[in-house]
Amino acid sequence: MTPTRAHHTEGRRSTVVAGVRRLRGPTVWDALAFCLLFSAIVLIIQTGRETFVPLASLNQHPIALDAARLPEYALRTTMRMLAALLASLVFTFAYGALAAKSRRAEQVLVPLLDILQSVPILGFLSFTVVAFMALFPGSVMGLELASIFAIFTSQAWNMTFSFYQSLKTVPPNLDEAARSFHLSAWQRFWRVDVPFSMPGLVWNTMMSMSGGWFFVVASEAITVNNHTLMLPGIGSYVALAIDQRNLTAIGWAVLTMLIVILLYDQLLFRPLVAWSDKFHVELSASEETPRSWFLLVLHRTRLFGVLFAPLTAGAAFLAQRPLRTLPRRMPAAPARAPSAGKSEWLWRVTITLAIAAGVGYIVDYLSHGVTWTEVATVTGLGFLTLLRVVVLMLLATLVWVPIGVWIGLHPRVAHATQPLAQFLAAFPANLVFPFAVVAIVHWHLTPDIWLSPLMVLGTQWYILFNVIAGASAFPNDLKEAAANFRIGGWNWWRKVILPGIFPYYVTGAITASGGCWNASIVAEIASWGDTTLRAHGLGAYIADATTAGNDHQIVLGIVAMSIFVIAFNRLLWRPLYGVAMRRMRLD
């Protein structure tokens, strides 16, 4: 046997021995992994069993302000939010990729996304609850799906905008590398697009999870035919506590929320942040990297590796399938054929006719229940809400951009503040409303002004989380270059960090402004027991129409809000987004 062959044989023996040692007996890490996995399976089975009980059981076991029931309520709420988060992730990959890769689809999908994020949660519930309940008549499952869908509508748009922004800013050198390796569109998606978008997407997923708490009250306490059905959950618990002015129960709910957020921060998001750090595009490694004890457990355990081996192997196989082969060379830009011009003309005509048909249908529907005087009134209310949104976005930008940059550039600070930021983002504004009402009444303040900050309580975090994501993804080699050239002060902000985080900021600002419009429905009307304060605005108009069950006014309010949001995005955020795409990409 030659030395080379002996060397290879010895190497194979070492590999086999190492494999045998890995398969030998469980460890303490396996015991911990087994406990976590078994507990998760039991909780999922128990929660799933309760979703198929008859609808009448909700009246037989009403929501009680007993602190001992909070663990059960927290589990039910968390399962709904995780189910909505999974649906949001699937929607994000499909919708965001199609909008970013197809110019024609982008012309339709991006404005449609603006409309979807502007449609209030109450607007979705008004038309979807009956449909979901009809799918499962007499079962709690229909109401559960309606609640999950409502939470989905508070999570998906932010994640989709983040993924779309990442795909539009993939550095050209990565695109050239994908073509050099002859990756198909499917392979490029999983090997280039998704990894590049992962750091920003993880932070926006955290924001979406936290943002779901903002509307958890509306999604769990659902009104159908003037009858309120309350699903077991923290949202229903908070709604009942506010209605009964029970500050002790509100305190228990806040404590439970904090515990839940800390748990899924440690078991889900902190491992994801640490895992996604390897996808940063940079030439030099950062001195500080995020860590996660749970991710360390997953790496050391053998149980998860054995159980999930078929799943990971199947996912790797699907990600490597060359569904469509790219050309081996970059083709020269062909001259525009006449057929292509006709196709483009036909596409534009089709879109125009579809928009005209939709507008005609809406106008015909509103003409039977809405007067022109009311349309003018709603337009004026829309401008009042627009003024609040502009002022609040300006203030949130001035406050959170510097803080987000500082946190994102210091991984240890981000590691320490991550659960706190999630808790503040998840803290339902509904719990602040009682204190705001008491203060406004006590000091005789103007509701039109002092109810406005309630709109930004849950949406300002979109800016913070996106800026943190942008600063965290800022290449370390560029930071070193700026330090070597001694660029500091205002020049560092203007020439280094602001161009680097600008695409992320615009994404956060778009979702934050849309969230502000959405939050106006619950923020322009605040109540504490029998005391109710109203601010003049489009959100209060939609909330009153929903309470009264006036479908024509609901549609008018939603259409007006959608028009304002689209115009606001087209006149301000989209031009800024174009600047970010053209001039502020880190290639």
JSON list of N, CA and C in Angstrom, two decimals, residues 521-568:
[
{"chain": "A", "resi": 521, "resn": "ILE", "atom": "N", "xyz": [-57.12, 53.89, 13.55]},
{"chain": "A", "resi": 521, "resn": "ILE", "atom": "CA", "xyz": [-58.46, 53.38, 13.82]},
{"chain": "A", "resi": 521, "resn": "ILE", "atom": "C", "xyz": [-58.65, 53.10, 15.30]},
{"chain": "A", "resi": 522, "resn": "VAL", "atom": "N", "xyz": [-57.59, 52.65, 15.97]},
{"chain": "A", "resi": 522, "resn": "VAL", "atom": "CA", "xyz": [-57.70, 52.35, 17.40]},
{"chain": "A", "resi": 522, "resn": "VAL", "atom": "C", "xyz": [-57.14, 53.48, 18.25]},
{"chain": "A", "resi": 523, "resn": "ALA", "atom": "N", "xyz": [-56.42, 54.44, 17.63]},
{"chain": "A", "resi": 523, "resn": "ALA", "atom": "CA", "xyz": [-55.78, 55.50, 18.40]},
{"chain": "A", "resi": 523, "resn": "ALA", "atom": "C", "xyz": [-56.58, 56.80, 18.41]},
{"chain": "A", "resi": 524, "resn": "GLU", "atom": "N", "xyz": [-57.39, 57.05, 17.38]},
{"chain": "A", "resi": 524, "resn": "GLU", "atom": "CA", "xyz": [-58.16, 58.30, 17.35]},
{"chain": "A", "resi": 524, "resn": "GLU", "atom": "C", "xyz": [-59.43, 58.21, 18.18]},
{"chain": "A", "resi": 525, "resn": "ILE", "atom": "N", "xyz": [-59.71, 57.01, 18.70]},
{"chain": "A", "resi": 525, "resn": "ILE", "atom": "CA", "xyz": [-60.78, 56.83, 19.68]},
{"chain": "A", "resi": 525, "resn": "ILE", "atom": "C", "xyz": [-60.20, 56.05, 20.85]},
{"chain": "A", "resi": 526, "resn": "ALA", "atom": "N", "xyz": [-60.11, 56.66, 22.02]},
{"chain": "A", "resi": 526, "resn": "ALA", "atom": "CA", "xyz": [-59.55, 56.00, 23.20]},
{"chain": "A", "resi": 526, "resn": "ALA", "atom": "C", "xyz": [-60.61, 56.00, 24.30]},
{"chain": "A", "resi": 527, "resn": "SER", "atom": "N", "xyz": [-60.72, 54.89, 24.99]},
{"chain": "A", "resi": 527, "resn": "SER", "atom": "CA", "xyz": [-61.74, 54.77, 26.03]},
{"chain": "A", "resi": 527, "resn": "SER", "atom": "C", "xyz": [-61.15, 54.13, 27.28]},
{"chain": "A", "resi": 528, "resn": "TRP", "atom": "N", "xyz": [-61.74, 54.47, 28.39]},
{"chain": "A", "resi": 528, "resn": "TRP", "atom": "CA", "xyz": [-61.41, 53.88, 29.68]},
{"chain": "A", "resi": 528, "resn": "TRP", "atom": "C", "xyz": [-62.72, 53.76, 30.47]},
{"chain": "A", "resi": 529, "resn": "GLY", "atom": "N", "xyz": [-63.29, 52.56, 30.45]},
{"chain": "A", "resi": 529, "resn": "GLY", "atom": "CA", "xyz": [-64.59, 52.37, 31.07]},
{"chain": "A", "resi": 529, "resn": "GLY", "atom": "C", "xyz": [-65.66, 53.10, 30.28]},
{"chain": "A", "resi": 530, "resn": "ASP", "atom": "N", "xyz": [-66.36, 54.02, 30.95]},
{"chain": "A", "resi": 530, "resn": "ASP", "atom": "CA", "xyz": [-67.43, 54.78, 30.30]},
{"chain": "A", "resi": 530, "resn": "ASP", "atom": "C", "xyz": [-66.94, 56.06, 29.64]},
{"chain": "A", "resi": 531, "resn": "THR", "atom": "N", "xyz": [-65.67, 56.40, 29.84]},
{"chain": "A", "resi": 531, "resn": "THR", "atom": "CA", "xyz": [-65.12, 57.63, 29.28]},
{"chain": "A", "resi": 531, "resn": "THR", "atom": "C", "xyz": [-64.49, 57.36, 27.92]},
{"chain": "A", "resi": 532, "resn": "THR", "atom": "N", "xyz": [-64.95, 58.08, 26.90]},
{"chain": "A", "resi": 532, "resn": "THR", "atom": "CA", "xyz": [-64.44, 57.89, 25.55]},
{"chain": "A", "resi": 532, "resn": "THR", "atom": "C", "xyz": [-64.04, 59.24, 24.96]},
{"chain": "A", "resi": 533, "resn": "LEU", "atom": "N", "xyz": [-62.84, 59.30, 24.41]},
{"chain": "A", "resi": 533, "resn": "LEU", "atom": "CA", "xyz": [-62.35, 60.52, 23.77]},
{"chain": "A", "resi": 533, "resn": "LEU", "atom": "C", "xyz": [-62.17, 60.26, 22.28]},
{"chain": "A", "resi": 534, "resn": "ARG", "atom": "N", "xyz": [-62.49, 61.26, 21.47]},
{"chain": "A", "resi": 534, "resn": "ARG", "atom": "CA", "xyz": [-62.38, 61.14, 20.02]},
{"chain": "A", "resi": 534, "resn": "ARG", "atom": "C", "xyz": [-61.55, 62.28, 19.45]},
{"chain": "A", "resi": 535, "resn": "ALA", "atom": "N", "xyz": [-60.69, 61.92, 18.51]},
{"chain": "A", "resi": 535, "resn": "ALA", "atom": "CA", "xyz": [-59.98, 62.91, 17.71]},
{"chain": "A", "resi": 535, "resn": "ALA", "atom": "C", "xyz": [-60.56, 62.89, 16.30]},
{"chain": "A", "resi": 536, "resn": "HIS", "atom": "N", "xyz": [-60.67, 64.05, 15.69]},
{"chain": "A", "resi": 536, "resn": "HIS", "atom": "CA", "xyz": [-61.20, 64.12, 14.34]},
{"chain": "A", "resi": 536, "resn": "HIS", "atom": "C", "xyz": [-60.18, 63.53, 13.36]},
{"chain": "A", "resi": 537, "resn": "GLY", "atom": "N", "xyz": [-60.61, 62.53, 12.60]},
{"chain": "A", "resi": 537, "resn": "GLY", "atom": "CA", "xyz": [-59.70, 61.91, 11.66]},
{"chain": "A", "resi": 537, "resn": "GLY", "atom": "C", "xyz": [-60.36, 60.74, 10.95]},
{"chain": "A", "resi": 538, "resn": "LEU", "atom": "N", "xyz": [-59.67, 60.23, 9.96]},
{"chain": "A", "resi": 538, "resn": "LEU", "atom": "CA", "xyz": [-60.21, 59.14, 9.16]},
{"chain": "A", "resi": 538, "resn": "LEU", "atom": "C", "xyz": [-60.29, 57.84, 9.95]},
{"chain": "A", "resi": 539, "resn": "GLY", "atom": "N", "xyz": [-59.35, 57.61, 10.87]},
{"chain": "A", "resi": 539, "resn": "GLY", "atom": "CA", "xyz": [-59.39, 56.41, 11.68]},
{"chain": "A", "resi": 539, "resn": "GLY", "atom": "C", "xyz": [-60.62, 56.34, 12.56]},
{"chain": "A", "resi": 540, "resn": "ALA", "atom": "N", "xyz": [-60.96, 57.46, 13.20]},
{"chain": "A", "resi": 540, "resn": "ALA", "atom": "CA", "xyz": [-62.16, 57.51, 14.04]},
{"chain": "A", "resi": 540, "resn": "ALA", "atom": "C", "xyz": [-63.41, 57.29, 13.21]},
{"chain": "A", "resi": 541, "resn": "TYR", "atom": "N", "xyz": [-63.42, 57.81, 11.99]},
{"chain": "A", "resi": 541, "resn": "TYR", "atom": "CA", "xyz": [-64.58, 57.62, 11.09]},
{"chain": "A", "resi": 541, "resn": "TYR", "atom": "C", "xyz": [-64.78, 56.14, 10.79]},
{"chain": "A", "resi": 542, "resn": "ILE", "atom": "N", "xyz": [-63.70, 55.43, 10.45]},
{"chain": "A", "resi": 542, "resn": "ILE", "atom": "CA", "xyz": [-63.81, 54.00, 10.14]},
{"chain": "A", "resi": 542, "resn": "ILE", "atom": "C", "xyz": [-64.22, 53.21, 11.37]},
{"chain": "A", "resi": 543, "resn": "ALA", "atom": "N", "xyz": [-63.66, 53.56, 12.53]},
{"chain": "A", "resi": 543, "resn": "ALA", "atom": "CA", "xyz": [-64.00, 52.85, 13.76]},
{"chain": "A", "resi": 543, "resn": "ALA", "atom": "C", "xyz": [-65.48, 53.02, 14.09]},
{"chain": "A", "resi": 544, "resn": "ASP", "atom": "N", "xyz": [-66.00, 54.23, 13.96]},
{"chain": "A", "resi": 544, "resn": "ASP", "atom": "CA", "xyz": [-67.43, 54.47, 14.22]},
{"chain": "A", "resi": 544, "resn": "ASP", "atom": "C", "xyz": [-68.30, 53.72, 13.22]},
{"chain": "A", "resi": 545, "resn": "ALA", "atom": "N", "xyz": [-67.89, 53.70, 11.95]},
{"chain": "A", "resi": 545, "resn": "ALA", "atom": "CA", "xyz": [-68.68, 52.99, 10.93]},
{"chain": "A", "resi": 545, "resn": "ALA", "atom": "C", "xyz": [-68.68, 51.49, 11.19]},
{"chain": "A", "resi": 546, "resn": "THR", "atom": "N", "xyz": [-67.55, 50.95, 11.66]},
{"chain": "A", "resi": 546, "resn": "THR", "atom": "CA", "xyz": [-67.48, 49.53, 11.98]},
{"chain": "A", "resi": 546, "resn": "THR", "atom": "C", "xyz": [-68.37, 49.18, 13.15]},
{"chain": "A", "resi": 547, "resn": "THR", "atom": "N", "xyz": [-68.35, 50.03, 14.17]},
{"chain": "A", "resi": 547, "resn": "THR", "atom": "CA", "xyz": [-69.21, 49.79, 15.34]},
{"chain": "A", "resi": 547, "resn": "THR", "atom": "C", "xyz": [-70.68, 49.84, 14.96]},
{"chain": "A", "resi": 548, "resn": "ALA", "atom": "N", "xyz": [-71.03, 50.78, 14.08]},
{"chain": "A", "resi": 548, "resn": "ALA", "atom": "CA", "xyz": [-72.43, 50.91, 13.66]},
{"chain": "A", "resi": 548, "resn": "ALA", "atom": "C", "xyz": [-72.83, 49.87, 12.63]},
{"chain": "A", "resi": 549, "resn": "GLY", "atom": "N", "xyz": [-71.86, 49.16, 12.04]},
{"chain": "A", "resi": 549, "resn": "GLY", "atom": "CA", "xyz": [-72.16, 48.15, 11.03]},
{"chain": "A", "resi": 549, "resn": "GLY", "atom": "C", "xyz": [-72.59, 48.73, 9.70]},
{"chain": "A", "resi": 550, "resn": "ASN", "atom": "N", "xyz": [-72.17, 49.97, 9.38]},
{"chain": "A", "resi": 550, "resn": "ASN", "atom": "CA", "xyz": [-72.52, 50.63, 8.13]},
{"chain": "A", "resi": 550, "resn": "ASN", "atom": "C", "xyz": [-71.49, 50.25, 7.06]},
{"chain": "A", "resi": 551, "resn": "ASP", "atom": "N", "xyz": [-71.82, 49.30, 6.20]},
{"chain": "A", "resi": 551, "resn": "ASP", "atom": "CA", "xyz": [-70.88, 48.79, 5.22]},
{"chain": "A", "resi": 551, "resn": "ASP", "atom": "C", "xyz": [-70.45, 49.85, 4.22]},
{"chain": "A", "resi": 552, "resn": "HIS", "atom": "N", "xyz": [-71.37, 50.74, 3.81]},
{"chain": "A", "resi": 552, "resn": "HIS", "atom": "CA", "xyz": [-71.02, 51.77, 2.83]},
{"chain": "A", "resi": 552, "resn": "HIS", "atom": "C", "xyz": [-69.99, 52.74, 3.42]},
{"chain": "A", "resi": 553, "resn": "GLN", "atom": "N", "xyz": [-70.15, 53.12, 4.67]},
{"chain": "A", "resi": 553, "resn": "GLN", "atom": "CA", "xyz": [-69.18, 54.02, 5.29]},
{"chain": "A", "resi": 553, "resn": "GLN", "atom": "C", "xyz": [-67.85, 53.31, 5.52]},
{"chain": "A", "resi": 554, "resn": "ILE", "atom": "N", "xyz": [-67.90, 52.03, 5.85]},
{"chain": "A", "resi": 554, "resn": "ILE", "atom": "CA", "xyz": [-66.65, 51.27, 6.02]},
{"chain": "A", "resi": 554, "resn": "ILE", "atom": "C", "xyz": [-65.87, 51.24, 4.72]},
{"chain": "A", "resi": 555, "resn": "VAL", "atom": "N", "xyz": [-66.55, 50.93, 3.62]},
{"chain": "A", "resi": 555, "resn": "VAL", "atom": "CA", "xyz": [-65.88, 50.88, 2.32]},
{"chain": "A", "resi": 555, "resn": "VAL", "atom": "C", "xyz": [-65.35, 52.25, 1.93]},
{"chain": "A", "resi": 556, "resn": "LEU", "atom": "N", "xyz": [-66.15, 53.31, 2.15]},
{"chain": "A", "resi": 556, "resn": "LEU", "atom": "CA", "xyz": [-65.70, 54.66, 1.83]},
{"chain": "A", "resi": 556, "resn": "LEU", "atom": "C", "xyz": [-64.45, 55.01, 2.63]},
{"chain": "A", "resi": 557, "resn": "GLY", "atom": "N", "xyz": [-64.44, 54.70, 3.92]},
{"chain": "A", "resi": 557, "resn": "GLY", "atom": "CA", "xyz": [-63.28, 55.00, 4.75]},
{"chain": "A", "resi": 557, "resn": "GLY", "atom": "C", "xyz": [-62.05, 54.23, 4.31]},
{"chain": "A", "resi": 558, "resn": "ILE", "atom": "N", "xyz": [-62.21, 52.95, 4.00]},
{"chain": "A", "resi": 558, "resn": "ILE", "atom": "CA", "xyz": [-61.07, 52.13, 3.58]},
{"chain": "A", "resi": 558, "resn": "ILE", "atom": "C", "xyz": [-60.53, 52.61, 2.22]},
{"chain": "A", "resi": 559, "resn": "VAL", "atom": "N", "xyz": [-61.44, 52.92, 1.29]},
{"chain": "A", "resi": 559, "resn": "VAL", "atom": "CA", "xyz": [-61.00, 53.43, -0.01]},
{"chain": "A", "resi": 559, "resn": "VAL", "atom": "C", "xyz": [-60.25, 54.75, 0.14]},
{"chain": "A", "resi": 560, "resn": "ALA", "atom": "N", "xyz": [-60.79, 55.65, 0.97]},
{"chain": "A", "resi": 560, "resn": "ALA", "atom": "CA", "xyz": [-60.12, 56.94, 1.19]},
{"chain": "A", "resi": 560, "resn": "ALA", "atom": "C", "xyz": [-58.74, 56.74, 1.81]},
{"chain": "A", "resi": 561, "resn": "MET", "atom": "N", "xyz": [-58.64, 55.85, 2.80]},
{"chain": "A", "resi": 561, "resn": "MET", "atom": "CA", "xyz": [-57.35, 55.60, 3.44]},
{"chain": "A", "resi": 561, "resn": "MET", "atom": "C", "xyz": [-56.37, 54.99, 2.45]},
{"chain": "A", "resi": 562, "resn": "SER", "atom": "N", "xyz": [-56.84, 54.07, 1.60]},
{"chain": "A", "resi": 562, "resn": "SER", "atom": "CA", "xyz": [-55.96, 53.46, 0.61]},
{"chain": "A", "resi": 562, "resn": "SER", "atom": "C", "xyz": [-55.44, 54.51, -0.37]},
{"chain": "A", "resi": 563, "resn": "ILE", "atom": "N", "xyz": [-56.31, 55.43, -0.80]},
{"chain": "A", "resi": 563, "resn": "ILE", "atom": "CA", "xyz": [-55.89, 56.48, -1.74]},
{"chain": "A", "resi": 563, "resn": "ILE", "atom": "C", "xyz": [-54.84, 57.38, -1.09]},
{"chain": "A", "resi": 564, "resn": "PHE", "atom": "N", "xyz": [-55.05, 57.75, 0.16]},
{"chain": "A", "resi": 564, "resn": "PHE", "atom": "CA", "xyz": [-54.09, 58.61, 0.86]},
{"chain": "A", "resi": 564, "resn": "PHE", "atom": "C", "xyz": [-52.74, 57.90, 1.00]},
{"chain": "A", "resi": 565, "resn": "VAL", "atom": "N", "xyz": [-52.77, 56.62, 1.39]},
{"chain": "A", "resi": 565, "resn": "VAL", "atom": "CA", "xyz": [-51.52, 55.89, 1.59]},
{"chain": "A", "resi": 565, "resn": "VAL", "atom": "C", "xyz": [-50.76, 55.74, 0.27]},
{"chain": "A", "resi": 566, "resn": "ILE", "atom": "N", "xyz": [-51.47, 55.38, -0.81]},
{"chain": "A", "resi": 566, "resn": "ILE", "atom": "CA", "xyz": [-50.81, 55.23, -2.11]},
{"chain": "A", "resi": 566, "resn": "ILE", "atom": "C", "xyz": [-50.22, 56.56, -2.58]},
{"chain": "A", "resi": 567, "resn": "ALA", "atom": "N", "xyz": [-50.99, 57.64, -2.44]},
{"chain": "A", "resi": 567, "resn": "ALA", "atom": "CA", "xyz": [-50.49, 58.95, -2.85]},
{"chain": "A", "resi": 567, "resn": "ALA", "atom": "C", "xyz": [-49.29, 59.36, -2.02]},
{"chain": "A", "resi": 568, "resn": "PHE", "atom": "N", "xyz": [-49.35, 59.10, -0.71]},
{"chain": "A", "resi": 568, "resn": "PHE", "atom": "CA", "xyz": [-48.25, 59.44, 0.19]},
{"chain": "A", "resi": 568, "resn": "PHE", "atom": "C", "xyz": [-46.99, 58.66, -0.19]}
]
